[in-house]
């Protein structure tokens, strides 16, 4: 089964990515983590997304999330994410297939007592996928929260069911 034409501009994401990241926020101590992202497709006009992180020192799990990315032909994209904390995100944004940049901004952050807004920017440069996450809470305006650099472990040419 071939890649659906709707996701063709983002096929560079498909596969497993692994690397390290750093977290910070005005209300927490800085931290580092290991991370794996997986982007897959089923032949439909959507990319399945999963992410997991762990403590570098012990390998102990830290965070996980899963969701779906729906790119549109006009360069817009819709993303839904469910986090292991119970928080859910509905994001909209844009992608630039030539520059390999995806910018997302939350339309809705649900089931969150403190988080008001989450923005994410992904970029592929020199074979590495980087991202930055900004977050706003009831107490703070939009501030940097997470950033990571990931390398591709394996590509995914065949659809996953």
PDB file of C-alpha atoms in Angstrom:
ATOM      1  CA  UNK A   1       0.000   0.000   0.000  1.00  0.00           C
ATOM      2  CA  UNK A   2       1.373   3.375  -1.027  1.00  0.00           C
ATOM      3  CA  UNK A   3       1.659   6.532   1.044  1.00  0.00           C
ATOM      4  CA  UNK A   4      -1.534   8.586   0.810  1.00  0.00           C
ATOM      5  CA  UNK A   5      -0.956  11.745  -1.289  1.00  0.00           C
ATOM      6  CA  UNK A   6      -2.078  13.940   1.635  1.00  0.00           C
ATOM      7  CA  UNK A   7       0.880  12.850   3.784  1.00  0.00           C
ATOM      8  CA  UNK A   8       3.437  12.758   0.953  1.00  0.00           C
ATOM      9  CA  UNK A   9       4.889  16.207   1.889  1.00  0.00           C
ATOM     10  CA  UNK A  10       5.692  14.908   5.399  1.00  0.00           C
ATOM     11  CA  UNK A  11       7.130  11.489   4.558  1.00  0.00           C
ATOM     12  CA  UNK A  12      10.482  12.712   5.923  1.00  0.00           C
ATOM     13  CA  UNK A  13       8.946  12.216   9.397  1.00  0.00           C
ATOM     14  CA  UNK A  14       8.037   8.555   8.891  1.00  0.00           C
ATOM     15  CA  UNK A  15      10.034   6.103  10.966  1.00  0.00           C
ATOM     16  CA  UNK A  16      11.585   5.951  14.432  1.00  0.00           C
ATOM     17  CA  UNK A  17      13.680   8.768  15.864  1.00  0.00           C
ATOM     18  CA  UNK A  18      15.777   8.703  19.038  1.00  0.00           C
ATOM     19  CA  UNK A  19      17.822  11.265  20.906  1.00  0.00           C
ATOM     20  CA  UNK A  20      18.029  13.465  23.959  1.00  0.00           C
ATOM     21  CA  UNK A  21      16.235  16.512  25.201  1.00  0.00           C
ATOM     22  CA  UNK A  22      16.284  19.149  27.887  1.00  0.00           C
ATOM     23  CA  UNK A  23      13.425  20.556  29.898  1.00  0.00           C
ATOM     24  CA  UNK A  24      13.094  23.780  31.838  1.00  0.00           C
ATOM     25  CA  UNK A  25      10.356  26.040  33.105  1.00  0.00           C
ATOM     26  CA  UNK A  26      10.190  28.859  35.644  1.00  0.00           C
ATOM     27  CA  UNK A  27       8.419  26.599  38.167  1.00  0.00           C
ATOM     28  CA  UNK A  28      10.652  23.472  37.895  1.00  0.00           C
ATOM     29  CA  UNK A  29      14.302  22.433  38.038  1.00  0.00           C
ATOM     30  CA  UNK A  30      16.000  21.864  34.644  1.00  0.00           C
ATOM     31  CA  UNK A  31      16.220  18.216  33.534  1.00  0.00           C
ATOM     32  CA  UNK A  32      17.519  16.025  30.700  1.00  0.00           C
ATOM     33  CA  UNK A  33      15.836  13.011  29.123  1.00  0.00           C
ATOM     34  CA  UNK A  34      16.109  10.338  26.456  1.00  0.00           C
ATOM     35  CA  UNK A  35      13.358  10.184  23.852  1.00  0.00           C
ATOM     36  CA  UNK A  36      11.928   8.118  21.044  1.00  0.00           C
ATOM     37  CA  UNK A  37       9.376   9.325  18.485  1.00  0.00           C
ATOM     38  CA  UNK A  38       7.571   7.096  16.013  1.00  0.00           C
ATOM     39  CA  UNK A  39       5.671   8.390  12.981  1.00  0.00           C
ATOM     40  CA  UNK A  40       3.760   5.785  10.915  1.00  0.00           C
ATOM     41  CA  UNK A  41       1.000   5.574   8.319  1.00  0.00           C
ATOM     42  CA  UNK A  42      -1.720   3.136   7.283  1.00  0.00           C
ATOM     43  CA  UNK A  43      -2.330   4.334   3.728  1.00  0.00           C
ATOM     44  CA  UNK A  44      -4.934   6.828   4.979  1.00  0.00           C
ATOM     45  CA  UNK A  45      -4.515  10.648   4.980  1.00  0.00           C
ATOM     46  CA  UNK A  46      -3.140  10.707   8.529  1.00  0.00           C
ATOM     47  CA  UNK A  47       0.178  10.105  10.308  1.00  0.00           C
ATOM     48  CA  UNK A  48       0.100   8.196  13.603  1.00  0.00           C
ATOM     49  CA  UNK A  49       2.447   9.641  16.240  1.00  0.00           C
ATOM     50  CA  UNK A  50       3.814   8.226  19.473  1.00  0.00           C
ATOM     51  CA  UNK A  51       6.439   9.542  21.861  1.00  0.00           C
ATOM     52  CA  UNK A  52       8.075   8.243  25.019  1.00  0.00           C
ATOM     53  CA  UNK A  53      10.752   9.685  27.260  1.00  0.00           C
ATOM     54  CA  UNK A  54      12.941   8.302  30.030  1.00  0.00           C
ATOM     55  CA  UNK A  55      15.460   9.423  32.626  1.00  0.00           C
ATOM     56  CA  UNK A  56      18.960   9.265  31.182  1.00  0.00           C
ATOM     57  CA  UNK A  57      20.460   8.128  34.485  1.00  0.00           C
ATOM     58  CA  UNK A  58      18.166   5.168  35.174  1.00  0.00           C
ATOM     59  CA  UNK A  59      16.083   4.491  32.053  1.00  0.00           C
ATOM     60  CA  UNK A  60      12.961   4.991  34.180  1.00  0.00           C
ATOM     61  CA  UNK A  61       9.942   6.075  32.066  1.00  0.00           C
ATOM     62  CA  UNK A  62       9.001   9.756  32.342  1.00  0.00           C
ATOM     63  CA  UNK A  63       6.333  10.793  29.828  1.00  0.00           C
ATOM     64  CA  UNK A  64       4.428   9.369  26.891  1.00  0.00           C
ATOM     65  CA  UNK A  65       1.950  10.696  24.356  1.00  0.00           C
ATOM     66  CA  UNK A  66       0.211   9.519  21.231  1.00  0.00           C
ATOM     67  CA  UNK A  67      -1.888  11.087  18.520  1.00  0.00           C
ATOM     68  CA  UNK A  68      -2.576  11.791  14.883  1.00  0.00           C
ATOM     69  CA  UNK A  69      -1.281  14.389  12.422  1.00  0.00           C
ATOM     70  CA  UNK A  70      -3.535  15.382   9.477  1.00  0.00           C
ATOM     71  CA  UNK A  71      -1.718  17.501   6.873  1.00  0.00           C
ATOM     72  CA  UNK A  72      -3.858  19.368   4.323  1.00  0.00           C
ATOM     73  CA  UNK A  73      -2.876  20.214   0.724  1.00  0.00           C
ATOM     74  CA  UNK A  74      -2.860  23.957   1.514  1.00  0.00           C
ATOM     75  CA  UNK A  75       0.057  23.601   3.962  1.00  0.00           C
ATOM     76  CA  UNK A  76      -2.089  23.573   7.089  1.00  0.00           C
ATOM     77  CA  UNK A  77      -2.065  20.709   9.578  1.00  0.00           C
ATOM     78  CA  UNK A  78      -4.298  19.469  12.402  1.00  0.00           C
ATOM     79  CA  UNK A  79      -2.852  17.451  15.281  1.00  0.00           C
ATOM     80  CA  UNK A  80      -4.491  15.702  18.235  1.00  0.00           C
ATOM     81  CA  UNK A  81      -2.350  14.417  21.118  1.00  0.00           C
ATOM     82  CA  UNK A  82      -3.243  12.522  24.293  1.00  0.00           C
ATOM     83  CA  UNK A  83      -0.587  12.656  27.016  1.00  0.00           C
ATOM     84  CA  UNK A  84       0.022  10.026  29.702  1.00  0.00           C
ATOM     85  CA  UNK A  85      -0.793  12.720  32.290  1.00  0.00           C
ATOM     86  CA  UNK A  86      -4.402  12.822  31.034  1.00  0.00           C
ATOM     87  CA  UNK A  87      -3.921  16.137  29.249  1.00  0.00           C
ATOM     88  CA  UNK A  88      -5.159  16.352  25.655  1.00  0.00           C
ATOM     89  CA  UNK A  89      -4.165  18.808  22.938  1.00  0.00           C
ATOM     90  CA  UNK A  90      -5.872  19.879  19.740  1.00  0.00           C
ATOM     91  CA  UNK A  91      -3.360  21.793  17.648  1.00  0.00           C
ATOM     92  CA  UNK A  92      -3.452  23.551  14.313  1.00  0.00           C
ATOM     93  CA  UNK A  93      -0.567  24.899  12.364  1.00  0.00           C
ATOM     94  CA  UNK A  94       1.386  24.930   9.154  1.00  0.00           C
ATOM     95  CA  UNK A  95       4.056  22.878   7.439  1.00  0.00           C
ATOM     96  CA  UNK A  96       6.621  23.833   4.851  1.00  0.00           C
ATOM     97  CA  UNK A  97       7.597  20.656   2.976  1.00  0.00           C
ATOM     98  CA  UNK A  98      10.527  22.338   1.219  1.00  0.00           C
ATOM     99  CA  UNK A  99      12.081  23.701   4.411  1.00  0.00           C
ATOM    100  CA  UNK A 100      10.890  20.690   6.445  1.00  0.00           C
ATOM    101  CA  UNK A 101       9.415  22.832   9.228  1.00  0.00           C
ATOM    102  CA  UNK A 102       6.155  22.211  11.101  1.00  0.00           C
ATOM    103  CA  UNK A 103       4.692  24.855  13.435  1.00  0.00           C
ATOM    104  CA  UNK A 104       1.844  23.936  15.777  1.00  0.00           C
ATOM    105  CA  UNK A 105      -0.236  26.036  18.174  1.00  0.00           C
ATOM    106  CA  UNK A 106      -2.829  24.683  20.588  1.00  0.00           C
ATOM    107  CA  UNK A 107      -6.462  25.402  19.823  1.00  0.00           C
ATOM    108  CA  UNK A 108      -7.534  23.481  22.915  1.00  0.00           C
ATOM    109  CA  UNK A 109      -5.740  22.056  25.938  1.00  0.00           C
ATOM    110  CA  UNK A 110      -8.193  19.808  27.753  1.00  0.00           C
ATOM    111  CA  UNK A 111      -8.257  18.114  31.149  1.00  0.00           C
ATOM    112  CA  UNK A 112      -5.484  20.406  32.376  1.00  0.00           C
ATOM    113  CA  UNK A 113      -5.806  22.266  35.644  1.00  0.00           C
ATOM    114  CA  UNK A 114      -2.805  24.534  34.985  1.00  0.00           C
ATOM    115  CA  UNK A 115      -1.711  24.389  31.315  1.00  0.00           C
ATOM    116  CA  UNK A 116      -3.369  26.983  29.054  1.00  0.00           C
ATOM    117  CA  UNK A 117      -1.380  26.795  25.813  1.00  0.00           C
ATOM    118  CA  UNK A 118       1.239  24.590  24.114  1.00  0.00           C
ATOM    119  CA  UNK A 119       3.174  25.477  20.952  1.00  0.00           C
ATOM    120  CA  UNK A 120       5.500  23.086  19.126  1.00  0.00           C
ATOM    121  CA  UNK A 121       7.975  23.609  16.278  1.00  0.00           C
ATOM    122  CA  UNK A 122       9.610  20.642  14.501  1.00  0.00           C
ATOM    123  CA  UNK A 123      12.434  21.011  11.980  1.00  0.00           C
ATOM    124  CA  UNK A 124      14.531  18.549   9.989  1.00  0.00           C
ATOM    125  CA  UNK A 125      18.017  19.891   9.336  1.00  0.00           C
ATOM    126  CA  UNK A 126      21.157  17.986   8.346  1.00  0.00           C
ATOM    127  CA  UNK A 127      19.368  14.677   8.919  1.00  0.00           C
ATOM    128  CA  UNK A 128      18.382  15.503  12.511  1.00  0.00           C
ATOM    129  CA  UNK A 129      14.862  16.194  13.725  1.00  0.00           C
ATOM    130  CA  UNK A 130      14.715  18.906  16.354  1.00  0.00           C
ATOM    131  CA  UNK A 131      11.774  20.333  18.213  1.00  0.00           C
ATOM    132  CA  UNK A 132      10.990  23.057  20.705  1.00  0.00           C
ATOM    133  CA  UNK A 133       7.929  23.197  22.936  1.00  0.00           C
ATOM    134  CA  UNK A 134       6.645  26.335  24.609  1.00  0.00           C
ATOM    135  CA  UNK A 135       4.003  26.267  27.325  1.00  0.00           C
ATOM    136  CA  UNK A 136       1.786  28.765  29.155  1.00  0.00           C
ATOM    137  CA  UNK A 137       0.093  28.050  32.479  1.00  0.00           C
ATOM    138  CA  UNK A 138      -2.319  29.882  34.761  1.00  0.00           C
ATOM    139  CA  UNK A 139       0.749  31.465  36.418  1.00  0.00           C
ATOM    140  CA  UNK A 140       3.140  32.028  33.475  1.00  0.00           C
ATOM    141  CA  UNK A 141       2.974  33.349  29.929  1.00  0.00           C
ATOM    142  CA  UNK A 142       4.265  31.318  26.978  1.00  0.00           C
ATOM    143  CA  UNK A 143       7.818  30.187  27.888  1.00  0.00           C
ATOM    144  CA  UNK A 144      10.316  27.608  26.551  1.00  0.00           C
ATOM    145  CA  UNK A 145       9.713  24.201  28.123  1.00  0.00           C
ATOM    146  CA  UNK A 146      11.302  21.396  26.072  1.00  0.00           C
ATOM    147  CA  UNK A 147      13.836  21.014  23.262  1.00  0.00           C
ATOM    148  CA  UNK A 148      15.369  17.904  21.750  1.00  0.00           C
ATOM    149  CA  UNK A 149      17.531  16.657  18.890  1.00  0.00           C
ATOM    150  CA  UNK A 150      16.726  13.241  17.387  1.00  0.00           C
ATOM    151  CA  UNK A 151      18.337  10.983  14.785  1.00  0.00           C
ATOM    152  CA  UNK A 152      16.425   8.537  12.608  1.00  0.00           C
ATOM    153  CA  UNK A 153      16.778   4.896  13.668  1.00  0.00           C
ATOM    154  CA  UNK A 154      14.765   3.408  10.845  1.00  0.00           C
ATOM    155  CA  UNK A 155      12.642   4.588   7.962  1.00  0.00           C
ATOM    156  CA  UNK A 156       9.156   3.380   7.342  1.00  0.00           C
ATOM    157  CA  UNK A 157       8.278   2.738   3.755  1.00  0.00           C
ATOM    158  CA  UNK A 158       5.495   0.231   4.383  1.00  0.00           C
ATOM    159  CA  UNK A 159       2.215   1.263   6.016  1.00  0.00           C
ATOM    160  CA  UNK A 160       1.477   0.093   9.559  1.00  0.00           C
ATOM    161  CA  UNK A 161      -1.972  -1.227  10.351  1.00  0.00           C
TER     162      UNK A 161
END
